[in-house]
PDB file of C-alpha atoms and ligand atoms in Angstrom:
ATOM      1  CA  MET A  14      18.147 148.263 114.976  1.00  0.00           C
ATOM      2  CA  SER A  15      20.386 151.231 116.180  1.00  0.00           C
ATOM      3  CA  ARG A  16      22.611 152.159 113.083  1.00  0.00           C
ATOM      4  CA  VAL A  17      26.405 152.098 112.572  1.00  0.00           C
ATOM      5  CA  ALA A  18      28.050 155.234 112.558  1.00  0.00           C
ATOM      6  CA  LEU A  19      31.792 154.886 111.618  1.00  0.00           C
ATOM      7  CA  VAL A  20      34.010 157.970 112.159  1.00  0.00           C
ATOM      8  CA  THR A  21      37.865 158.548 111.638  1.00  0.00           C
ATOM      9  CA  GLY A  22      40.326 160.098 114.039  1.00  0.00           C
ATOM     10  CA  GLY A  23      37.849 159.319 116.178  1.00  0.00           C
ATOM     11  CA  THR A  24      39.270 158.614 119.705  1.00  0.00           C
ATOM     12  CA  ARG A  25      41.176 161.914 120.166  1.00  0.00           C
ATOM     13  CA  GLY A  26      39.852 165.828 119.521  1.00  0.00           C
ATOM     14  CA  ILE A  27      37.120 165.943 117.895  1.00  0.00           C
ATOM     15  CA  GLY A  28      36.010 162.748 116.427  1.00  0.00           C
ATOM     16  CA  ALA A  29      36.581 161.047 119.943  1.00  0.00           C
ATOM     17  CA  ALA A  30      33.370 163.677 120.935  1.00  0.00           C
ATOM     18  CA  ILE A  31      31.422 163.038 118.026  1.00  0.00           C
ATOM     19  CA  SER A  32      32.221 159.198 118.910  1.00  0.00           C
ATOM     20  CA  MET A  33      31.081 159.462 122.495  1.00  0.00           C
ATOM     21  CA  ALA A  34      27.792 161.562 121.327  1.00  0.00           C
ATOM     22  CA  LEU A  35      26.819 159.653 118.563  1.00  0.00           C
ATOM     23  CA  HIS A  36      27.676 156.664 121.487  1.00  0.00           C
ATOM     24  CA  ASN A  37      25.132 158.326 123.768  1.00  0.00           C
ATOM     25  CA  ALA A  38      22.765 158.881 121.094  1.00  0.00           C
ATOM     26  CA  GLY A  39      22.379 155.415 120.611  1.00  0.00           C
ATOM     27  CA  TYR A  40      24.324 154.572 117.685  1.00  0.00           C
ATOM     28  CA  LYS A  41      27.129 151.381 117.226  1.00  0.00           C
ATOM     29  CA  VAL A  42      30.196 153.769 117.269  1.00  0.00           C
ATOM     30  CA  ALA A  43      33.279 152.709 115.179  1.00  0.00           C
ATOM     31  CA  ALA A  44      36.425 154.746 115.874  1.00  0.00           C
ATOM     32  CA  THR A  45      39.557 154.724 113.416  1.00  0.00           C
ATOM     33  CA  TYR A  46      42.941 156.009 114.446  1.00  0.00           C
ATOM     34  CA  ALA A  47      46.334 156.435 112.963  1.00  0.00           C
ATOM     35  CA  GLY A  48      48.377 156.124 115.040  1.00  0.00           C
ATOM     36  CA  ASN A  49      48.124 157.051 119.191  1.00  0.00           C
ATOM     37  CA  GLU A  50      47.639 153.445 119.805  1.00  0.00           C
ATOM     38  CA  GLU A  51      47.996 154.704 123.777  1.00  0.00           C
ATOM     39  CA  LYS A  52      45.240 157.157 123.399  1.00  0.00           C
ATOM     40  CA  ALA A  53      42.834 154.693 121.494  1.00  0.00           C
ATOM     41  CA  ARG A  54      43.459 151.935 123.900  1.00  0.00           C
ATOM     42  CA  ALA A  55      42.382 154.681 126.899  1.00  0.00           C
ATOM     43  CA  PHE A  56      39.122 155.791 125.004  1.00  0.00           C
ATOM     44  CA  HIS A  57      38.139 152.429 124.248  1.00  0.00           C
ATOM     45  CA  ASP A  58      38.143 151.560 128.135  1.00  0.00           C
ATOM     46  CA  VAL A  59      36.846 154.545 128.512  1.00  0.00           C
ATOM     47  CA  THR A  60      33.936 154.357 126.700  1.00  0.00           C
ATOM     48  CA  GLY A  61      33.498 150.976 125.598  1.00  0.00           C
ATOM     49  CA  ILE A  62      33.790 152.289 121.835  1.00  0.00           C
ATOM     50  CA  SER A  63      35.407 149.667 119.216  1.00  0.00           C
ATOM     51  CA  VAL A  64      38.702 151.145 117.973  1.00  0.00           C
ATOM     52  CA  HIS A  65      40.231 150.403 114.681  1.00  0.00           C
ATOM     53  CA  LYS A  66      43.676 150.827 113.481  1.00  0.00           C
ATOM     54  CA  TRP A  67      44.031 152.303 110.297  1.00  0.00           C
ATOM     55  CA  ASP A  68      45.844 155.074 107.813  1.00  0.00           C
ATOM     56  CA  VAL A  69      43.107 156.881 105.625  1.00  0.00           C
ATOM     57  CA  THR A  70      45.370 157.469 103.054  1.00  0.00           C
ATOM     58  CA  ASP A  71      45.564 154.238 102.314  1.00  0.00           C
ATOM     59  CA  TYR A  72      42.187 152.758  99.670  1.00  0.00           C
ATOM     60  CA  GLU A  73      43.086 149.536 100.589  1.00  0.00           C
ATOM     61  CA  GLY A  74      43.724 149.764 103.897  1.00  0.00           C
ATOM     62  CA  CYS A  75      39.971 151.409 103.974  1.00  0.00           C
ATOM     63  CA  GLY A  76      38.323 148.890 101.867  1.00  0.00           C
ATOM     64  CA  LYS A  77      39.790 145.919 104.849  1.00  0.00           C
ATOM     65  CA  GLY A  78      39.096 148.400 107.881  1.00  0.00           C
ATOM     66  CA  ILE A  79      35.535 149.372 106.681  1.00  0.00           C
ATOM     67  CA  ALA A  80      34.923 145.387 105.646  1.00  0.00           C
ATOM     68  CA  LYS A  81      35.714 143.878 109.070  1.00  0.00           C
ATOM     69  CA  ILE A  82      33.459 146.923 110.668  1.00  0.00           C
ATOM     70  CA  GLU A  83      30.489 146.024 108.782  1.00  0.00           C
ATOM     71  CA  HIS A  84      31.336 141.984 109.494  1.00  0.00           C
ATOM     72  CA  ASP A  85      31.611 142.852 112.922  1.00  0.00           C
ATOM     73  CA  LEU A  86      28.840 145.572 113.534  1.00  0.00           C
ATOM     74  CA  GLY A  87      26.733 145.860 110.922  1.00  0.00           C
ATOM     75  CA  HIS A  88      26.854 147.978 107.848  1.00  0.00           C
ATOM     76  CA  VAL A  89      27.568 151.687 107.992  1.00  0.00           C
ATOM     77  CA  ASP A  90      24.639 154.031 108.160  1.00  0.00           C
ATOM     78  CA  ILE A  91      26.985 157.568 108.798  1.00  0.00           C
ATOM     79  CA  LEU A  92      29.634 157.806 108.065  1.00  0.00           C
ATOM     80  CA  VAL A  93      32.182 161.006 110.093  1.00  0.00           C
ATOM     81  CA  ASN A  94      35.222 162.074 108.029  1.00  0.00           C
ATOM     82  CA  ASN A  95      37.256 163.321 110.689  1.00  0.00           C
ATOM     83  CA  ALA A  96      40.633 162.518 110.389  1.00  0.00           C
ATOM     84  CA  GLY A  97      42.912 164.854 109.774  1.00  0.00           C
ATOM     85  CA  ILE A  98      46.019 166.473 109.961  1.00  0.00           C
ATOM     86  CA  THR A  99      48.186 169.292 110.394  1.00  0.00           C
ATOM     87  CA  ARG A 100      51.871 170.580 108.774  1.00  0.00           C
ATOM     88  CA  ASP A 101      51.588 174.037 109.318  1.00  0.00           C
ATOM     89  CA  ALA A 102      54.928 176.984 107.662  1.00  0.00           C
ATOM     90  CA  MET A 103      55.355 179.375 105.512  1.00  0.00           C
ATOM     91  CA  PHE A 104      54.843 178.586 101.721  1.00  0.00           C
ATOM     92  CA  HIS A 105      58.337 179.671 101.290  1.00  0.00           C
ATOM     93  CA  LYS A 106      59.377 177.036 103.844  1.00  0.00           C
ATOM     94  CA  MET A 107      56.946 174.265 103.355  1.00  0.00           C
ATOM     95  CA  THR A 108      57.998 171.167 101.575  1.00  0.00           C
ATOM     96  CA  PRO A 109      56.375 168.670  99.365  1.00  0.00           C
ATOM     97  CA  GLN A 110      56.170 166.176 101.288  1.00  0.00           C
ATOM     98  CA  GLN A 111      54.499 168.857 104.509  1.00  0.00           C
ATOM     99  CA  TRP A 112      51.852 169.872 101.072  1.00  0.00           C
ATOM    100  CA  HIS A 113      51.562 165.806 100.220  1.00  0.00           C
ATOM    101  CA  GLU A 114      50.808 164.582 103.910  1.00  0.00           C
ATOM    102  CA  VAL A 115      48.344 166.720 104.270  1.00  0.00           C
ATOM    103  CA  ILE A 116      46.266 166.966 101.016  1.00  0.00           C
ATOM    104  CA  ASN A 117      46.098 163.284 101.075  1.00  0.00           C
ATOM    105  CA  THR A 118      44.582 162.583 104.583  1.00  0.00           C
ATOM    106  CA  ASN A 119      42.709 165.904 104.963  1.00  0.00           C
ATOM    107  CA  LEU A 120      41.594 165.637 101.202  1.00  0.00           C
ATOM    108  CA  THR A 121      42.142 161.655  99.516  1.00  0.00           C
ATOM    109  CA  GLY A 122      41.260 160.401 103.049  1.00  0.00           C
ATOM    110  CA  LEU A 123      37.344 161.496 102.095  1.00  0.00           C
ATOM    111  CA  PHE A 124      37.333 159.488  98.895  1.00  0.00           C
ATOM    112  CA  ASN A 125      39.224 156.609 100.326  1.00  0.00           C
ATOM    113  CA  MET A 126      36.976 156.216 102.985  1.00  0.00           C
ATOM    114  CA  THR A 127      33.519 157.652 101.162  1.00  0.00           C
ATOM    115  CA  HIS A 128      33.395 155.630  98.736  1.00  0.00           C
ATOM    116  CA  HIS A 129      33.703 151.981 100.083  1.00  0.00           C
ATOM    117  CA  VAL A 130      30.260 152.660 101.718  1.00  0.00           C
ATOM    118  CA  TRP A 131      28.864 154.736  99.046  1.00  0.00           C
ATOM    119  CA  GLN A 132      27.136 152.199  97.497  1.00  0.00           C
ATOM    120  CA  GLY A 133      25.793 150.679 100.158  1.00  0.00           C
ATOM    121  CA  MET A 134      24.248 153.592 101.003  1.00  0.00           C
ATOM    122  CA  ARG A 135      22.815 153.634  97.545  1.00  0.00           C
ATOM    123  CA  ASP A 136      21.776 150.299  97.312  1.00  0.00           C
ATOM    124  CA  ARG A 137      19.753 150.747 100.971  1.00  0.00           C
ATOM    125  CA  SER A 138      18.661 154.795 100.452  1.00  0.00           C
ATOM    126  CA  PHE A 139      19.870 155.512 103.605  1.00  0.00           C
ATOM    127  CA  GLY A 140      23.381 157.412 104.530  1.00  0.00           C
ATOM    128  CA  ARG A 141      24.664 160.334 105.912  1.00  0.00           C
ATOM    129  CA  VAL A 142      28.083 161.487 105.251  1.00  0.00           C
ATOM    130  CA  ILE A 143      29.436 164.382 107.707  1.00  0.00           C
ATOM    131  CA  ASN A 144      33.010 166.193 106.260  1.00  0.00           C
ATOM    132  CA  ILE A 145      34.536 168.379 109.190  1.00  0.00           C
ATOM    133  CA  SER A 146      36.269 170.934 107.387  1.00  0.00           C
ATOM    134  CA  SER A 147      37.824 173.733 108.857  1.00  0.00           C
ATOM    135  CA  ILE A 148      36.939 177.602 108.681  1.00  0.00           C
ATOM    136  CA  ASN A 149      40.642 177.974 106.986  1.00  0.00           C
ATOM    137  CA  GLY A 150      39.148 175.752 104.151  1.00  0.00           C
ATOM    138  CA  GLN A 151      37.146 179.217 103.868  1.00  0.00           C
ATOM    139  CA  LYS A 152      38.822 181.734 104.862  1.00  0.00           C
ATOM    140  CA  GLY A 153      42.351 180.739 104.543  1.00  0.00           C
ATOM    141  CA  GLN A 154      44.851 180.874 106.621  1.00  0.00           C
ATOM    142  CA  MET A 155      48.502 182.013 106.068  1.00  0.00           C
ATOM    143  CA  GLY A 156      50.755 178.720 107.850  1.00  0.00           C
ATOM    144  CA  GLN A 157      48.073 176.703 106.328  1.00  0.00           C
ATOM    145  CA  ALA A 158      48.281 177.256 102.349  1.00  0.00           C
ATOM    146  CA  ASN A 159      48.025 173.275 102.405  1.00  0.00           C
ATOM    147  CA  TYR A 160      45.379 172.936 105.158  1.00  0.00           C
ATOM    148  CA  SER A 161      43.363 175.518 103.870  1.00  0.00           C
ATOM    149  CA  ALA A 162      43.325 174.065 100.146  1.00  0.00           C
ATOM    150  CA  ALA A 163      42.398 170.438 101.896  1.00  0.00           C
ATOM    151  CA  LYS A 164      40.100 171.682 103.340  1.00  0.00           C
ATOM    152  CA  ALA A 165      38.353 173.895 100.458  1.00  0.00           C
ATOM    153  CA  GLY A 166      38.599 170.824  98.728  1.00  0.00           C
ATOM    154  CA  ASP A 167      36.180 168.911 101.520  1.00  0.00           C
ATOM    155  CA  LEU A 168      33.632 171.809 101.028  1.00  0.00           C
ATOM    156  CA  GLY A 169      33.392 171.131  96.578  1.00  0.00           C
ATOM    157  CA  PHE A 170      33.483 167.219  97.120  1.00  0.00           C
ATOM    158  CA  THR A 171      30.357 168.145 100.161  1.00  0.00           C
ATOM    159  CA  LYS A 172      28.887 169.974  96.876  1.00  0.00           C
ATOM    160  CA  ALA A 173      29.052 167.625  94.821  1.00  0.00           C
ATOM    161  CA  LEU A 174      28.258 164.606  97.124  1.00  0.00           C
ATOM    162  CA  ALA A 175      25.244 165.605  97.931  1.00  0.00           C
ATOM    163  CA  GLN A 176      24.009 166.107  94.536  1.00  0.00           C
ATOM    164  CA  GLU A 177      24.483 162.817  93.549  1.00  0.00           C
ATOM    165  CA  GLY A 178      23.306 160.765  96.528  1.00  0.00           C
ATOM    166  CA  ALA A 179      19.966 163.243  97.413  1.00  0.00           C
ATOM    167  CA  ALA A 180      18.074 161.322  95.290  1.00  0.00           C
ATOM    168  CA  LYS A 181      19.034 158.159  96.986  1.00  0.00           C
ATOM    169  CA  ASN A 182      18.184 159.556 100.626  1.00  0.00           C
ATOM    170  CA  ILE A 183      21.712 160.064 101.257  1.00  0.00           C
ATOM    171  CA  THR A 184      22.900 163.275 102.649  1.00  0.00           C
ATOM    172  CA  VAL A 185      26.592 164.741 102.354  1.00  0.00           C
ATOM    173  CA  ASN A 186      27.355 167.749 104.400  1.00  0.00           C
ATOM    174  CA  ALA A 187      30.107 169.741 106.030  1.00  0.00           C
ATOM    175  CA  ILE A 188      31.370 170.989 109.005  1.00  0.00           C
ATOM    176  CA  CYS A 189      33.566 174.115 109.508  1.00  0.00           C
ATOM    177  CA  PRO A 190      34.671 174.524 112.952  1.00  0.00           C
ATOM    178  CA  GLY A 191      36.846 177.398 113.973  1.00  0.00           C
ATOM    179  CA  TYR A 192      39.472 177.329 116.766  1.00  0.00           C
ATOM    180  CA  ILE A 193      38.100 174.526 119.321  1.00  0.00           C
ATOM    181  CA  GLY A 194      40.418 173.947 122.517  1.00  0.00           C
ATOM    182  CA  THR A 195      42.271 170.404 121.109  1.00  0.00           C
ATOM    183  CA  GLU A 196      45.675 169.275 120.273  1.00  0.00           C
ATOM    184  CA  MET A 197      45.628 170.268 117.533  1.00  0.00           C
ATOM    185  CA  VAL A 198      45.336 173.891 118.193  1.00  0.00           C
ATOM    186  CA  LEU A 199      47.097 174.164 121.420  1.00  0.00           C
ATOM    187  CA  ALA A 200      50.041 172.594 119.555  1.00  0.00           C
ATOM    188  CA  VAL A 201      50.126 176.194 117.808  1.00  0.00           C
ATOM    189  CA  PRO A 202      52.954 178.452 119.532  1.00  0.00           C
ATOM    190  CA  GLU A 203      50.938 180.017 122.585  1.00  0.00           C
ATOM    191  CA  LYS A 204      52.101 183.737 121.012  1.00  0.00           C
ATOM    192  CA  VAL A 205      50.326 183.272 118.050  1.00  0.00           C
ATOM    193  CA  LEU A 206      47.405 181.519 120.013  1.00  0.00           C
ATOM    194  CA  ASN A 207      47.225 184.242 122.457  1.00  0.00           C
ATOM    195  CA  GLU A 208      48.103 186.828 121.137  1.00  0.00           C
ATOM    196  CA  ARG A 209      47.252 186.614 117.266  1.00  0.00           C
ATOM    197  CA  ILE A 210      44.315 184.097 116.724  1.00  0.00           C
ATOM    198  CA  ILE A 211      42.468 184.370 120.538  1.00  0.00           C
ATOM    199  CA  PRO A 212      41.511 188.237 119.740  1.00  0.00           C
ATOM    200  CA  GLN A 213      40.065 187.241 116.734  1.00  0.00           C
ATOM    201  CA  ILE A 214      37.275 185.029 117.832  1.00  0.00           C
ATOM    202  CA  PRO A 215      34.656 186.959 119.157  1.00  0.00           C
ATOM    203  CA  VAL A 216      33.282 185.180 121.570  1.00  0.00           C
ATOM    204  CA  GLY A 217      36.405 185.637 123.522  1.00  0.00           C
ATOM    205  CA  ARG A 218      37.590 181.383 123.686  1.00  0.00           C
ATOM    206  CA  LEU A 219      38.002 178.431 121.898  1.00  0.00           C
ATOM    207  CA  GLY A 220      35.215 176.193 121.354  1.00  0.00           C
ATOM    208  CA  GLU A 221      34.874 172.577 122.979  1.00  0.00           C
ATOM    209  CA  PRO A 222      34.825 169.400 121.149  1.00  0.00           C
ATOM    210  CA  GLU A 223      31.277 168.809 122.088  1.00  0.00           C
ATOM    211  CA  GLU A 224      30.149 171.627 120.817  1.00  0.00           C
ATOM    212  CA  ILE A 225      30.794 170.706 117.156  1.00  0.00           C
ATOM    213  CA  ALA A 226      29.478 167.195 118.312  1.00  0.00           C
ATOM    214  CA  ARG A 227      25.995 168.132 118.956  1.00  0.00           C
ATOM    215  CA  ILE A 228      25.800 169.269 115.057  1.00  0.00           C
ATOM    216  CA  ALA A 229      27.400 166.107 114.240  1.00  0.00           C
ATOM    217  CA  VAL A 230      24.682 164.018 115.990  1.00  0.00           C
ATOM    218  CA  PHE A 231      21.782 165.950 114.690  1.00  0.00           C
ATOM    219  CA  LEU A 232      23.270 165.430 110.907  1.00  0.00           C
ATOM    220  CA  ALA A 233      23.146 162.142 111.020  1.00  0.00           C
ATOM    221  CA  SER A 234      18.863 162.469 112.416  1.00  0.00           C
ATOM    222  CA  ASP A 235      16.129 161.715 110.563  1.00  0.00           C
ATOM    223  CA  ASP A 236      15.431 165.076 111.520  1.00  0.00           C
ATOM    224  CA  ALA A 237      17.996 166.030 109.274  1.00  0.00           C
ATOM    225  CA  GLY A 238      17.124 164.335 106.281  1.00  0.00           C
ATOM    226  CA  PHE A 239      16.242 167.871 104.397  1.00  0.00           C
ATOM    227  CA  ILE A 240      19.683 169.215 105.145  1.00  0.00           C
ATOM    228  CA  THR A 241      22.206 167.887 102.329  1.00  0.00           C
ATOM    229  CA  GLY A 242      25.061 170.187 100.718  1.00  0.00           C
ATOM    230  CA  SER A 243      25.356 172.704 103.309  1.00  0.00           C
ATOM    231  CA  THR A 244      28.106 173.957 105.529  1.00  0.00           C
ATOM    232  CA  ILE A 245      27.757 174.121 108.882  1.00  0.00           C
ATOM    233  CA  THR A 246      30.198 176.739 110.294  1.00  0.00           C
ATOM    234  CA  ALA A 247      30.972 177.206 114.245  1.00  0.00           C
ATOM    235  CA  ASN A 248      33.478 179.562 115.247  1.00  0.00           C
ATOM    236  CA  GLY A 249      32.608 182.229 117.623  1.00  0.00           C
ATOM    237  CA  GLY A 250      31.949 184.619 115.397  1.00  0.00           C
ATOM    238  CA  GLN A 251      35.387 184.428 113.524  1.00  0.00           C
ATOM    239  CA  LEU A 252      34.026 184.170 110.790  1.00  0.00           C
ATOM    240  CA  PHE A 253      30.486 184.716 108.638  1.00  0.00           C
ATOM    241  CA  VAL A 254      29.994 183.214 105.911  1.00  0.00           C
TER     242      VAL A 254
HETATM  243  N1  CAA B  18      47.078 184.464 112.849  1.00  0.00           N
HETATM  244  C1  CAA B  18      47.733 184.975 112.840  1.00  0.00           C
HETATM  245  N2  CAA B  18      49.435 185.851 112.519  1.00  0.00           N
HETATM  246  C2  CAA B  18      49.828 184.538 112.679  1.00  0.00           C
HETATM  247  C3  CAA B  18      49.352 182.799 112.223  1.00  0.00           C
HETATM  248  C4  CAA B  18      47.911 183.104 112.681  1.00  0.00           C
HETATM  249  N3  CAA B  18      47.386 182.409 112.660  1.00  0.00           N
HETATM  250  N4  CAA B  18      49.916 181.966 112.764  1.00  0.00           N
HETATM  251  C5  CAA B  18      51.624 183.212 112.571  1.00  0.00           C
HETATM  252  N5  CAA B  18      51.038 184.398 112.594  1.00  0.00           N
HETATM  253  C6  CAA B  18      52.084 185.164 112.378  1.00  0.00           C
HETATM  254  C7  CAA B  18      53.424 185.727 113.411  1.00  0.00           C
HETATM  255  O1  CAA B  18      52.509 185.995 114.664  1.00  0.00           O
HETATM  256  C8  CAA B  18      54.236 186.280 113.036  1.00  0.00           C
HETATM  257  O2  CAA B  18      54.372 186.855 112.991  1.00  0.00           O
HETATM  258  P1  CAA B  18      55.561 188.556 113.643  1.00  0.00           P
HETATM  259  O3  CAA B  18      56.089 188.051 113.052  1.00  0.00           O
HETATM  260  O4  CAA B  18      54.919 189.477 113.092  1.00  0.00           O
HETATM  261  O5  CAA B  18      54.894 188.245 115.025  1.00  0.00           O
HETATM  262  C9  CAA B  18      54.389 185.308 111.376  1.00  0.00           C
HETATM  263  O6  CAA B  18      53.237 185.051 111.609  1.00  0.00           O
HETATM  264  C10 CAA B  18      55.476 184.806 111.725  1.00  0.00           C
HETATM  265  O7  CAA B  18      55.429 183.280 112.038  1.00  0.00           O
HETATM  266  P2  CAA B  18      56.030 182.765 113.428  1.00  0.00           P
HETATM  267  O8  CAA B  18      57.450 183.530 113.829  1.00  0.00           O
HETATM  268  O9  CAA B  18      55.471 181.978 114.270  1.00  0.00           O
HETATM  269  O10 CAA B  18      56.957 181.923 111.856  1.00  0.00           O
HETATM  270  P3  CAA B  18      57.606 180.588 111.932  1.00  0.00           P
HETATM  271  O11 CAA B  18      58.520 180.465 110.384  1.00  0.00           O
HETATM  272  O12 CAA B  18      58.265 180.286 112.868  1.00  0.00           O
HETATM  273  O13 CAA B  18      55.997 179.985 111.822  1.00  0.00           O
HETATM  274  C11 CAA B  18      54.397 178.942 111.160  1.00  0.00           C
HETATM  275  C12 CAA B  18      55.232 179.637 110.777  1.00  0.00           C
HETATM  276  C13 CAA B  18      54.899 177.526 111.088  1.00  0.00           C
HETATM  277  C14 CAA B  18      53.137 178.955 110.678  1.00  0.00           C
HETATM  278  C15 CAA B  18      53.627 179.379 112.717  1.00  0.00           C
HETATM  279  O14 CAA B  18      53.468 180.510 113.209  1.00  0.00           O
HETATM  280  C16 CAA B  18      52.555 178.774 113.243  1.00  0.00           C
HETATM  281  O15 CAA B  18      51.715 177.512 113.425  1.00  0.00           O
HETATM  282  N6  CAA B  18      51.652 179.264 113.084  1.00  0.00           N
HETATM  283  C17 CAA B  18      49.714 178.682 113.292  1.00  0.00           C
HETATM  284  C18 CAA B  18      48.854 178.555 112.026  1.00  0.00           C
HETATM  285  C19 CAA B  18      47.918 178.305 111.989  1.00  0.00           C
HETATM  286  O16 CAA B  18      46.735 178.962 112.989  1.00  0.00           O
HETATM  287  N7  CAA B  18      47.444 177.653 112.550  1.00  0.00           N
HETATM  288  C20 CAA B  18      46.133 176.619 112.745  1.00  0.00           C
HETATM  289  C21 CAA B  18      46.637 175.189 113.119  1.00  0.00           C
HETATM  290  S1  CAA B  18      45.066 174.725 114.054  1.00  0.00           S
HETATM  291  C22 CAA B  18      44.318 174.154 113.439  1.00  0.00           C
HETATM  292  O17 CAA B  18      44.666 173.670 111.833  1.00  0.00           O
HETATM  293  C23 CAA B  18      42.524 173.357 113.835  1.00  0.00           C
HETATM  294  C24 CAA B  18      41.635 174.439 112.539  1.00  0.00           C
HETATM  295  O18 CAA B  18      40.909 173.406 111.806  1.00  0.00           O
HETATM  296  C25 CAA B  18      40.848 175.865 112.862  1.00  0.00           C
END
């Protein structure tokens, strides 16, 4: 029987590419989205992948949503914590709201989701947790004190949980994408993107969501069973770690 994969923020950007790649690899896939109903419906219509609306900052909502997916599709074997937002501002202009929204979604969202699937993975002695962090969690980024802090936190979460999951055949890994051509990156002011960011990428282009999705498919597979606690970096040479 095919395994079940749940992808947060799985109807747009990198998440959509991961949902589709897992679907094409034979997994039963469920994708969550927080707000963009129209994009989610269109994604479902094109791919046939089931889409579910909840906010990863809501612990109870995550529990209810996961229970429904497990009832409909089966136990979640693979969780991809991809949902993320930006609220970029220089620190001297950053509001407490901008700080908390990003921490709650990009860091606490991982707790809220993973906590509800963890015991089941332990009981069944199989699991794959794949956390989408960022190059900016590795190197820090001006204008992103909130985002960089959350994404660095995701790496600590990954390494701690990998140690807890290892004896139960649950792997926990992080992917750190560089700048990928998604709505999130294209929302950066054009001048900043063209003059400040792209020139820092040695391959001379933005990445493609599918280039991240292929890593997620590998980490989800049985072939990746010895890889845990790792950070896989894919950034076009912008940062070597
Ligand atoms: N890299 C290098 N320089 C940057 C920069 C960046 N990413 N972002 C801003 N700067 C520079 C600007 O070019 C500008 O320099 P000059 O004064 O010499 O021209 C200076 O910082 C101040 O920037 P702004 O004039 O734009 O200041 P602002 O207060 O109007 O806006 C900002 C600040 C909201 C941070 C805006 O500059 C911005 O959105 N920058 C992009 C920040 C960024 O890189 N975000 C990544 C989003 S994509 C993502 O997060 C996905 C991922 O995981 C990689």
